[in-house]
Amino acid sequence: MLPRPPAPSRRSDQLEVIQTLQPMFEEHILPLLTPVEDLWQPSDFLPSSQDPDQFYQEITELRERAAELPDELFVCLVGDMITEEALPTYMAMLNTLDGVRDETGRSQHPYAQWTRQWIAEEHRHGDALGRYLYLSGRVDMKQVERTVQRLISAGMDPRSENHPYLCFVYTSFQERATKVSHGGTARIAKACGDEPLAKMAGLIAADESRHEAAYTRTMDAIFKADPNGAMLAFADMMRKQIVMPAHLMDDGRHGELNNGRNLFEDFSEVAEGLGVYTAIDYCKIMEHLIQRWRIADLTGLNPKAADAQEFVCNLPARIRKLAERKAVRKAKAKKTAVQFSWLHDRALAV
């Protein structure tokens, strides 16, 4: 078990720090949003129903390309789509954050504006992937839809405790992880010959990169204004480990089909095996944020924050070693046939 650094407390002065950042939000966060007229939309990549003959032809071509993709990629696409579709949960989480909550649902506070428009941009991702999956004919859409409904009903617990510092560490990490995952599906789709899917997934990854920039810029400012509090928050989230937004996903059948196995864990194993998102990627994101926020260069920290700094700087090497050991054990272990209801109960070796 990893050592436990001191947890940050949500002090009134930390909320004051957040309130002083409003000009920075306006100058550096809101410009990351793209005008609606300039954004891609799902219809740009999917068959148009305006002309029936062309519609059927384009669906046929989409299904022919989809037929060449491995089942493992469809598990990853479904998992990514389900994650994006749980947006109501993410908006609820951000809209209740101390210091930046949307008090009215229509607040003109720059971070409230950011949250609403960020959600609107993200909504396109789930919509595009969902339509693609429906038209592909490769998945059981009712089971996918049930999983989405169950996930939204279950909510999520990112362990950020409504603390803005903790939440912005979480979103900085998570948006980068999502970018890596969508980029991975784009790479594999392209290798399998599905260029339209690869382009769509690549553009989703590019969106996530802009969103990542908003949250890392927010933490840039917090580290500058309150390095001790920011350092403790970073260490606390790294100790807890970043849980993926869809960690409570449940299709209602996976455990029954597979002797009690967990759906999210099996989805994650498929993504790891395919190289879409791996334990090493997790470590690389941690290393990136340590570099981004120049953790090793921070000076003048109080004793608790200095201990947290040492903990964070030493953590990637330990996580990487654990990941490499796990990979060796997994390579030697016998694979298990796991059925996925999303794939009409087809089994994959996990």
mmCIF file of C-alpha atoms in Angstrom:
data_model
loop_
_atom_site.group_PDB
_atom_site.id
_atom_site.type_symbol
_atom_site.label_atom_id
_atom_site.label_comp_id
_atom_site.label_asym_id
_atom_site.label_seq_id
_atom_site.Cartn_x
_atom_site.Cartn_y
_atom_site.Cartn_z
ATOM 1 C CA MET A 1 0.000 0.000 0.000
ATOM 2 C CA LEU A 2 1.293 3.461 -0.920
ATOM 3 C CA PRO A 3 2.213 5.839 1.938
ATOM 4 C CA ARG A 4 -0.521 8.277 2.848
ATOM 5 C CA PRO A 5 0.462 11.949 2.500
ATOM 6 C CA PRO A 6 -1.489 14.583 4.402
ATOM 7 C CA ALA A 7 -4.923 15.254 2.904
ATOM 8 C CA PRO A 8 -5.806 18.840 2.029
ATOM 9 C CA SER A 9 -8.509 20.652 3.956
ATOM 10 C CA ARG A 10 -11.017 22.908 2.271
ATOM 11 C CA ARG A 11 -10.191 26.205 3.955
ATOM 12 C CA SER A 12 -11.937 29.499 3.363
ATOM 13 C CA ASP A 13 -8.693 30.987 2.007
ATOM 14 C CA GLN A 14 -8.569 28.269 -0.668
ATOM 15 C CA LEU A 15 -12.064 29.213 -1.792
ATOM 16 C CA GLU A 16 -10.880 32.810 -1.913
ATOM 17 C CA VAL A 17 -8.032 31.696 -4.175
ATOM 18 C CA ILE A 18 -10.579 30.187 -6.579
ATOM 19 C CA GLN A 19 -12.622 33.386 -6.518
ATOM 20 C CA THR A 20 -9.576 35.494 -7.404
ATOM 21 C CA LEU A 21 -9.052 33.410 -10.553
ATOM 22 C CA GLN A 22 -12.125 34.739 -12.364
ATOM 23 C CA PRO A 23 -10.106 37.054 -14.662
ATOM 24 C CA MET A 24 -7.835 34.114 -15.551
ATOM 25 C CA PHE A 25 -10.872 31.975 -16.354
ATOM 26 C CA GLU A 26 -12.131 34.642 -18.732
ATOM 27 C CA GLU A 27 -8.751 35.180 -20.393
ATOM 28 C CA HIS A 28 -7.390 31.644 -20.611
ATOM 29 C CA ILE A 29 -10.263 29.152 -20.211
ATOM 30 C CA LEU A 30 -13.243 30.460 -22.174
ATOM 31 C CA PRO A 31 -11.153 31.003 -25.370
ATOM 32 C CA LEU A 32 -10.564 27.237 -25.474
ATOM 33 C CA LEU A 33 -14.211 26.762 -26.424
ATOM 34 C CA THR A 34 -14.925 26.527 -30.152
ATOM 35 C CA PRO A 35 -17.926 28.385 -31.637
ATOM 36 C CA VAL A 36 -20.730 25.964 -32.479
ATOM 37 C CA GLU A 37 -20.609 26.968 -36.150
ATOM 38 C CA ASP A 38 -16.951 25.907 -36.331
ATOM 39 C CA LEU A 39 -17.282 22.553 -34.550
ATOM 40 C CA TRP A 40 -17.602 19.206 -36.265
ATOM 41 C CA GLN A 41 -20.889 17.392 -35.666
ATOM 42 C CA PRO A 42 -21.708 13.653 -35.699
ATOM 43 C CA SER A 43 -23.572 14.064 -38.991
ATOM 44 C CA ASP A 44 -20.268 15.040 -40.641
ATOM 45 C CA PHE A 45 -19.048 11.449 -40.296
ATOM 46 C CA LEU A 46 -22.197 9.334 -40.502
ATOM 47 C CA PRO A 47 -24.565 8.414 -43.346
ATOM 48 C CA SER A 48 -26.950 11.201 -44.328
ATOM 49 C CA SER A 49 -30.624 10.193 -44.435
ATOM 50 C CA GLN A 50 -31.587 13.004 -46.820
ATOM 51 C CA ASP A 51 -31.220 10.867 -49.946
ATOM 52 C CA PRO A 52 -32.578 7.321 -49.326
ATOM 53 C CA ASP A 53 -30.455 5.645 -52.000
ATOM 54 C CA GLN A 54 -27.262 7.355 -50.828
ATOM 55 C CA PHE A 55 -28.206 6.616 -47.202
ATOM 56 C CA TYR A 56 -28.463 2.875 -47.807
ATOM 57 C CA GLN A 57 -25.238 2.864 -49.814
ATOM 58 C CA GLU A 58 -23.324 4.699 -47.088
ATOM 59 C CA ILE A 59 -24.705 2.381 -44.398
ATOM 60 C CA THR A 60 -23.604 -0.619 -46.462
ATOM 61 C CA GLU A 61 -20.094 0.816 -46.773
ATOM 62 C CA LEU A 62 -19.943 1.604 -43.048
ATOM 63 C CA ARG A 63 -20.997 -1.951 -42.174
ATOM 64 C CA GLU A 64 -18.452 -3.434 -44.574
ATOM 65 C CA ARG A 65 -15.680 -1.462 -42.888
ATOM 66 C CA ALA A 66 -17.000 -2.316 -39.423
ATOM 67 C CA ALA A 67 -17.011 -6.020 -40.284
ATOM 68 C CA GLU A 68 -13.208 -5.910 -40.515
ATOM 69 C CA LEU A 69 -12.736 -4.525 -36.993
ATOM 70 C CA PRO A 70 -11.926 -6.874 -34.088
ATOM 71 C CA ASP A 71 -14.454 -7.458 -31.311
ATOM 72 C CA GLU A 72 -11.933 -6.059 -28.854
ATOM 73 C CA LEU A 73 -12.109 -2.655 -30.543
ATOM 74 C CA PHE A 74 -15.900 -2.681 -30.272
ATOM 75 C CA VAL A 75 -15.654 -3.315 -26.530
ATOM 76 C CA CYS A 76 -13.392 -0.259 -26.311
ATOM 77 C CA LEU A 77 -15.713 1.837 -28.481
ATOM 78 C CA VAL A 78 -18.726 0.847 -26.387
ATOM 79 C CA GLY A 79 -16.878 1.628 -23.151
ATOM 80 C CA ASP A 80 -15.773 5.002 -24.513
ATOM 81 C CA MET A 81 -19.282 5.803 -25.716
ATOM 82 C CA ILE A 82 -20.836 4.835 -22.370
ATOM 83 C CA THR A 83 -18.314 7.043 -20.575
ATOM 84 C CA GLU A 84 -19.239 10.006 -22.768
ATOM 85 C CA GLU A 85 -22.972 9.382 -22.369
ATOM 86 C CA ALA A 86 -22.790 9.714 -18.579
ATOM 87 C CA LEU A 87 -22.420 13.480 -18.976
ATOM 88 C CA PRO A 88 -25.333 14.381 -16.668
ATOM 89 C CA THR A 89 -23.296 12.965 -13.783
ATOM 90 C CA TYR A 90 -20.198 14.969 -14.693
ATOM 91 C CA MET A 91 -22.151 18.210 -15.025
ATOM 92 C CA ALA A 92 -23.815 17.644 -11.664
ATOM 93 C CA MET A 93 -20.390 17.089 -10.091
ATOM 94 C CA LEU A 94 -18.860 20.263 -11.543
ATOM 95 C CA ASN A 95 -21.943 22.381 -10.887
ATOM 96 C CA THR A 96 -21.774 21.664 -7.171
ATOM 97 C CA LEU A 97 -18.073 22.433 -6.706
ATOM 98 C CA ASP A 98 -17.320 24.886 -3.922
ATOM 99 C CA GLY A 99 -16.085 28.163 -5.362
ATOM 100 C CA VAL A 100 -17.222 27.673 -8.968
ATOM 101 C CA ARG A 101 -20.681 26.126 -8.678
ATOM 102 C CA ASP A 102 -23.416 27.274 -11.031
ATOM 103 C CA GLU A 103 -25.731 28.875 -8.491
ATOM 104 C CA THR A 104 -28.694 29.370 -10.841
ATOM 105 C CA GLY A 105 -28.172 26.913 -13.695
ATOM 106 C CA ARG A 106 -27.683 29.919 -15.944
ATOM 107 C CA SER A 107 -24.865 31.694 -14.128
ATOM 108 C CA GLN A 108 -22.605 33.963 -16.155
ATOM 109 C CA HIS A 109 -19.608 33.165 -13.964
ATOM 110 C CA PRO A 110 -16.909 32.188 -16.482
ATOM 111 C CA TYR A 111 -16.451 28.711 -15.022
ATOM 112 C CA ALA A 112 -20.192 28.064 -15.094
ATOM 113 C CA GLN A 113 -20.150 29.112 -18.760
ATOM 114 C CA TRP A 114 -17.187 26.814 -19.351
ATOM 115 C CA THR A 115 -18.912 23.852 -17.700
ATOM 116 C CA ARG A 116 -22.119 24.160 -19.730
ATOM 117 C CA GLN A 117 -20.302 24.578 -23.022
ATOM 118 C CA TRP A 118 -17.787 21.843 -22.172
ATOM 119 C CA ILE A 119 -20.692 19.456 -21.566
ATOM 120 C CA ALA A 120 -22.261 20.525 -24.869
ATOM 121 C CA GLU A 121 -19.011 19.785 -26.702
ATOM 122 C CA GLU A 122 -18.629 16.427 -24.968
ATOM 123 C CA HIS A 123 -22.213 15.452 -25.793
ATOM 124 C CA ARG A 124 -21.267 15.200 -29.472
ATOM 125 C CA HIS A 125 -18.767 12.457 -28.644
ATOM 126 C CA GLY A 126 -21.290 10.044 -27.176
ATOM 127 C CA ASP A 127 -23.794 10.908 -29.885
ATOM 128 C CA ALA A 128 -21.315 10.206 -32.704
ATOM 129 C CA LEU A 129 -20.057 6.941 -31.214
ATOM 130 C CA GLY A 130 -23.565 5.766 -30.366
ATOM 131 C CA ARG A 131 -24.844 6.322 -33.898
ATOM 132 C CA TYR A 132 -21.799 4.585 -35.343
ATOM 133 C CA LEU A 133 -22.300 1.569 -33.091
ATOM 134 C CA TYR A 134 -25.995 1.392 -33.951
ATOM 135 C CA LEU A 135 -25.340 1.457 -37.696
ATOM 136 C CA SER A 136 -22.425 -0.987 -37.515
ATOM 137 C CA GLY A 137 -24.649 -3.908 -36.573
ATOM 138 C CA ARG A 138 -21.838 -5.335 -34.448
ATOM 139 C CA VAL A 139 -23.225 -4.700 -30.959
ATOM 140 C CA ASP A 140 -26.372 -5.325 -28.933
ATOM 141 C CA MET A 141 -27.612 -1.757 -28.651
ATOM 142 C CA LYS A 142 -30.264 -2.540 -26.054
ATOM 143 C CA GLN A 143 -27.601 -3.876 -23.709
ATOM 144 C CA VAL A 144 -25.422 -0.861 -24.427
ATOM 145 C CA GLU A 145 -28.343 1.479 -23.705
ATOM 146 C CA ARG A 146 -29.136 -0.357 -20.487
ATOM 147 C CA THR A 147 -25.520 0.070 -19.418
ATOM 148 C CA VAL A 148 -25.701 3.825 -20.058
ATOM 149 C CA GLN A 149 -28.882 4.115 -18.006
ATOM 150 C CA ARG A 150 -27.435 2.089 -15.154
ATOM 151 C CA LEU A 151 -24.235 4.151 -15.124
ATOM 152 C CA ILE A 152 -26.054 7.483 -14.981
ATOM 153 C CA SER A 153 -28.269 6.075 -12.221
ATOM 154 C CA ALA A 154 -25.215 4.874 -10.270
ATOM 155 C CA GLY A 155 -23.398 8.222 -10.450
ATOM 156 C CA MET A 156 -19.663 8.377 -9.766
ATOM 157 C CA ASP A 157 -17.255 9.073 -6.968
ATOM 158 C CA PRO A 158 -13.997 10.653 -8.174
ATOM 159 C CA ARG A 159 -12.991 11.091 -4.494
ATOM 160 C CA SER A 160 -12.607 14.832 -4.976
ATOM 161 C CA GLU A 161 -14.929 15.616 -2.063
ATOM 162 C CA ASN A 162 -16.370 18.747 -3.701
ATOM 163 C CA HIS A 163 -12.950 20.354 -3.181
ATOM 164 C CA PRO A 164 -12.109 22.462 -6.264
ATOM 165 C CA TYR A 165 -8.361 21.784 -6.009
ATOM 166 C CA LEU A 166 -8.944 18.022 -5.913
ATOM 167 C CA CYS A 167 -11.483 18.143 -8.712
ATOM 168 C CA PHE A 168 -9.239 20.132 -11.037
ATOM 169 C CA VAL A 169 -6.396 17.669 -10.449
ATOM 170 C CA TYR A 170 -8.847 14.896 -11.301
ATOM 171 C CA THR A 171 -10.138 16.533 -14.484
ATOM 172 C CA SER A 172 -6.605 17.447 -15.622
ATOM 173 C CA PHE A 173 -5.655 13.789 -15.377
ATOM 174 C CA GLN A 174 -8.924 12.377 -16.679
ATOM 175 C CA GLU A 175 -9.198 14.545 -19.777
ATOM 176 C CA ARG A 176 -5.703 13.510 -20.794
ATOM 177 C CA ALA A 177 -6.569 9.861 -20.162
ATOM 178 C CA THR A 178 -9.664 10.208 -22.342
ATOM 179 C CA LYS A 179 -7.560 11.805 -25.073
ATOM 180 C CA VAL A 180 -5.159 8.855 -24.943
ATOM 181 C CA SER A 181 -8.024 6.353 -25.100
ATOM 182 C CA HIS A 182 -9.764 7.945 -28.094
ATOM 183 C CA GLY A 183 -6.412 8.373 -29.793
ATOM 184 C CA GLY A 184 -5.773 4.674 -29.283
ATOM 185 C CA THR A 185 -9.067 3.676 -30.892
ATOM 186 C CA ALA A 186 -8.318 6.034 -33.799
ATOM 187 C CA ARG A 187 -4.931 4.399 -34.334
ATOM 188 C CA ILE A 188 -6.360 0.886 -34.375
ATOM 189 C CA ALA A 189 -9.338 1.814 -36.571
ATOM 190 C CA LYS A 190 -6.945 3.303 -39.117
ATOM 191 C CA ALA A 191 -4.728 0.219 -39.057
ATOM 192 C CA CYS A 192 -7.829 -1.897 -39.744
ATOM 193 C CA GLY A 193 -8.841 0.261 -42.709
ATOM 194 C CA ASP A 194 -11.740 2.240 -41.236
ATOM 195 C CA GLU A 195 -10.553 5.749 -42.065
ATOM 196 C CA PRO A 196 -13.848 7.555 -41.275
ATOM 197 C CA LEU A 197 -13.997 6.009 -37.801
ATOM 198 C CA ALA A 198 -10.323 6.813 -37.271
ATOM 199 C CA LYS A 199 -10.897 10.455 -38.246
ATOM 200 C CA MET A 200 -13.913 10.756 -35.948
ATOM 201 C CA ALA A 201 -12.085 9.227 -32.986
ATOM 202 C CA GLY A 202 -9.075 11.425 -33.720
ATOM 203 C CA LEU A 203 -11.204 14.563 -33.625
ATOM 204 C CA ILE A 204 -12.762 13.434 -30.346
ATOM 205 C CA ALA A 205 -9.227 13.057 -28.972
ATOM 206 C CA ALA A 206 -8.399 16.578 -30.200
ATOM 207 C CA ASP A 207 -11.436 17.941 -28.348
ATOM 208 C CA GLU A 208 -10.264 16.201 -25.195
ATOM 209 C CA SER A 209 -6.864 17.829 -25.621
ATOM 210 C CA ARG A 210 -8.476 21.296 -25.563
ATOM 211 C CA HIS A 211 -10.508 20.324 -22.511
ATOM 212 C CA GLU A 212 -7.394 19.026 -20.792
ATOM 213 C CA ALA A 213 -5.762 22.396 -21.397
ATOM 214 C CA ALA A 214 -8.558 24.181 -19.529
ATOM 215 C CA TYR A 215 -8.118 22.117 -16.397
ATOM 216 C CA THR A 216 -4.321 22.073 -16.422
ATOM 217 C CA ARG A 217 -4.317 25.878 -16.880
ATOM 218 C CA THR A 218 -6.633 26.140 -13.886
ATOM 219 C CA MET A 219 -4.200 24.096 -11.811
ATOM 220 C CA ASP A 220 -1.316 26.206 -13.165
ATOM 221 C CA ALA A 221 -2.980 29.223 -11.590
ATOM 222 C CA ILE A 222 -3.777 27.402 -8.338
ATOM 223 C CA PHE A 223 -0.156 26.246 -7.982
ATOM 224 C CA LYS A 224 0.956 29.842 -8.492
ATOM 225 C CA ALA A 225 -1.514 31.281 -5.973
ATOM 226 C CA ASP A 226 -1.366 28.524 -3.326
ATOM 227 C CA PRO A 227 1.535 26.112 -3.918
ATOM 228 C CA ASN A 228 1.137 24.402 -0.542
ATOM 229 C CA GLY A 229 -2.567 23.697 -0.981
ATOM 230 C CA ALA A 230 -2.131 22.666 -4.608
ATOM 231 C CA MET A 231 0.721 20.314 -3.731
ATOM 232 C CA LEU A 232 -1.316 18.616 -1.005
ATOM 233 C CA ALA A 233 -4.268 18.253 -3.380
ATOM 234 C CA PHE A 234 -2.119 16.699 -6.128
ATOM 235 C CA ALA A 235 -0.580 14.230 -3.685
ATOM 236 C CA ASP A 236 -3.975 13.341 -2.226
ATOM 237 C CA MET A 237 -5.458 12.495 -5.625
ATOM 238 C CA MET A 238 -2.388 10.482 -6.609
ATOM 239 C CA ARG A 239 -2.585 8.534 -3.362
ATOM 240 C CA LYS A 240 -6.255 7.751 -3.925
ATOM 241 C CA GLN A 241 -5.495 6.899 -7.561
ATOM 242 C CA ILE A 242 -7.568 8.317 -10.391
ATOM 243 C CA VAL A 243 -10.694 6.278 -11.002
ATOM 244 C CA MET A 244 -12.187 6.363 -14.475
ATOM 245 C CA PRO A 245 -15.584 8.110 -14.790
ATOM 246 C CA ALA A 246 -17.324 4.888 -15.853
ATOM 247 C CA HIS A 247 -15.940 2.744 -13.019
ATOM 248 C CA LEU A 248 -19.506 1.941 -11.848
ATOM 249 C CA MET A 249 -20.689 0.685 -15.259
ATOM 250 C CA ASP A 250 -22.997 -2.330 -15.123
ATOM 251 C CA ASP A 251 -24.955 -4.018 -17.903
ATOM 252 C CA GLY A 252 -27.009 -6.129 -15.494
ATOM 253 C CA ARG A 253 -25.716 -9.392 -16.960
ATOM 254 C CA HIS A 254 -21.914 -9.428 -16.931
ATOM 255 C CA GLY A 255 -21.569 -10.956 -13.491
ATOM 256 C CA GLU A 256 -24.188 -13.576 -14.291
ATOM 257 C CA LEU A 257 -22.466 -14.512 -17.541
ATOM 258 C CA ASN A 258 -18.988 -14.626 -16.019
ATOM 259 C CA ASN A 259 -19.184 -15.987 -12.467
ATOM 260 C CA GLY A 260 -19.372 -12.604 -10.781
ATOM 261 C CA ARG A 261 -16.668 -10.791 -12.764
ATOM 262 C CA ASN A 262 -16.747 -6.989 -12.890
ATOM 263 C CA LEU A 263 -17.678 -5.370 -16.216
ATOM 264 C CA PHE A 264 -15.509 -2.273 -15.850
ATOM 265 C CA GLU A 265 -12.466 -4.332 -14.874
ATOM 266 C CA ASP A 266 -12.942 -6.625 -17.887
ATOM 267 C CA PHE A 267 -13.475 -3.657 -20.214
ATOM 268 C CA SER A 268 -10.240 -2.177 -18.840
ATOM 269 C CA GLU A 269 -8.389 -5.448 -19.426
ATOM 270 C CA VAL A 270 -9.548 -5.480 -23.058
ATOM 271 C CA ALA A 271 -8.402 -1.871 -23.516
ATOM 272 C CA GLU A 272 -5.048 -2.742 -21.929
ATOM 273 C CA GLY A 273 -4.578 -5.795 -24.140
ATOM 274 C CA LEU A 274 -5.414 -3.849 -27.283
ATOM 275 C CA GLY A 275 -3.089 -1.002 -26.288
ATOM 276 C CA VAL A 276 -5.892 1.579 -26.215
ATOM 277 C CA TYR A 277 -5.232 2.622 -22.612
ATOM 278 C CA THR A 278 -2.698 0.898 -20.383
ATOM 279 C CA ALA A 279 -1.179 1.065 -16.921
ATOM 280 C CA ILE A 280 1.909 2.576 -18.516
ATOM 281 C CA ASP A 281 -0.294 5.303 -20.029
ATOM 282 C CA TYR A 282 -1.530 6.045 -16.498
ATOM 283 C CA CYS A 283 2.073 6.406 -15.372
ATOM 284 C CA LYS A 284 2.957 8.628 -18.334
ATOM 285 C CA ILE A 285 0.063 10.964 -17.532
ATOM 286 C CA MET A 286 1.302 11.254 -13.958
ATOM 287 C CA GLU A 287 4.796 12.052 -15.226
ATOM 288 C CA HIS A 288 3.385 14.613 -17.662
ATOM 289 C CA LEU A 289 1.500 16.467 -14.914
ATOM 290 C CA ILE A 290 4.548 16.431 -12.636
ATOM 291 C CA GLN A 291 6.505 18.080 -15.437
ATOM 292 C CA ARG A 292 3.666 20.410 -16.432
ATOM 293 C CA TRP A 293 3.314 21.814 -12.925
ATOM 294 C CA ARG A 294 7.106 21.696 -12.299
ATOM 295 C CA ILE A 295 6.577 19.798 -9.079
ATOM 296 C CA ALA A 296 10.258 19.001 -8.556
ATOM 297 C CA ASP A 297 11.142 22.705 -8.858
ATOM 298 C CA LEU A 298 8.706 24.011 -6.238
ATOM 299 C CA THR A 299 10.496 25.749 -3.371
ATOM 300 C CA GLY A 300 9.464 27.329 -0.084
ATOM 301 C CA LEU A 301 6.841 24.705 0.672
ATOM 302 C CA ASN A 302 5.725 24.080 4.240
ATOM 303 C CA PRO A 303 6.759 20.718 5.785
ATOM 304 C CA LYS A 304 3.533 18.878 4.908
ATOM 305 C CA ALA A 305 3.589 20.089 1.327
ATOM 306 C CA ALA A 306 7.307 19.263 1.024
ATOM 307 C CA ASP A 307 6.551 15.697 2.146
ATOM 308 C CA ALA A 308 3.755 15.549 -0.433
ATOM 309 C CA GLN A 309 6.164 16.844 -3.097
ATOM 310 C CA GLU A 310 8.636 14.056 -2.340
ATOM 311 C CA PHE A 311 5.859 11.472 -2.405
ATOM 312 C CA VAL A 312 4.574 12.613 -5.810
ATOM 313 C CA CYS A 313 8.021 12.859 -7.405
ATOM 314 C CA ASN A 314 8.893 9.300 -6.327
ATOM 315 C CA LEU A 315 5.538 7.809 -7.268
ATOM 316 C CA PRO A 316 5.819 7.332 -11.067
ATOM 317 C CA ALA A 317 8.867 5.066 -10.798
ATOM 318 C CA ARG A 318 7.060 2.871 -8.293
ATOM 319 C CA ILE A 319 3.849 2.775 -10.316
ATOM 320 C CA ARG A 320 5.796 1.947 -13.470
ATOM 321 C CA LYS A 321 7.592 -0.904 -11.712
ATOM 322 C CA LEU A 322 4.290 -2.309 -10.464
ATOM 323 C CA ALA A 323 2.789 -2.032 -13.962
ATOM 324 C CA GLU A 324 5.743 -3.812 -15.535
ATOM 325 C CA ARG A 325 5.554 -6.635 -12.996
ATOM 326 C CA LYS A 326 1.833 -6.976 -13.605
ATOM 327 C CA ALA A 327 2.435 -7.139 -17.366
ATOM 328 C CA VAL A 328 4.956 -9.946 -16.910
ATOM 329 C CA ARG A 329 2.558 -11.920 -14.714
ATOM 330 C CA LYS A 330 -0.299 -11.355 -17.135
ATOM 331 C CA ALA A 331 1.794 -12.508 -20.101
ATOM 332 C CA LYS A 332 2.443 -15.791 -18.310
ATOM 333 C CA ALA A 333 -1.096 -16.263 -17.027
ATOM 334 C CA LYS A 334 -3.687 -18.316 -18.830
ATOM 335 C CA LYS A 335 -6.371 -16.167 -20.455
ATOM 336 C CA THR A 336 -10.007 -16.500 -19.478
ATOM 337 C CA ALA A 337 -12.931 -16.512 -21.903
ATOM 338 C CA VAL A 338 -15.181 -13.612 -20.888
ATOM 339 C CA GLN A 339 -18.598 -13.016 -22.440
ATOM 340 C CA PHE A 340 -19.776 -9.485 -23.169
ATOM 341 C CA SER A 341 -23.485 -8.837 -23.478
ATOM 342 C CA TRP A 342 -22.584 -5.807 -25.630
ATOM 343 C CA LEU A 343 -21.314 -8.302 -28.226
ATOM 344 C CA HIS A 344 -24.423 -10.504 -28.132
ATOM 345 C CA ASP A 345 -22.677 -12.629 -25.463
ATOM 346 C CA ARG A 346 -19.649 -13.358 -27.645
ATOM 347 C CA ALA A 347 -16.568 -14.268 -25.604
ATOM 348 C CA LEU A 348 -13.156 -12.632 -25.665
ATOM 349 C CA ALA A 349 -9.917 -13.939 -24.191
ATOM 350 C CA VAL A 350 -9.111 -11.680 -21.237
#
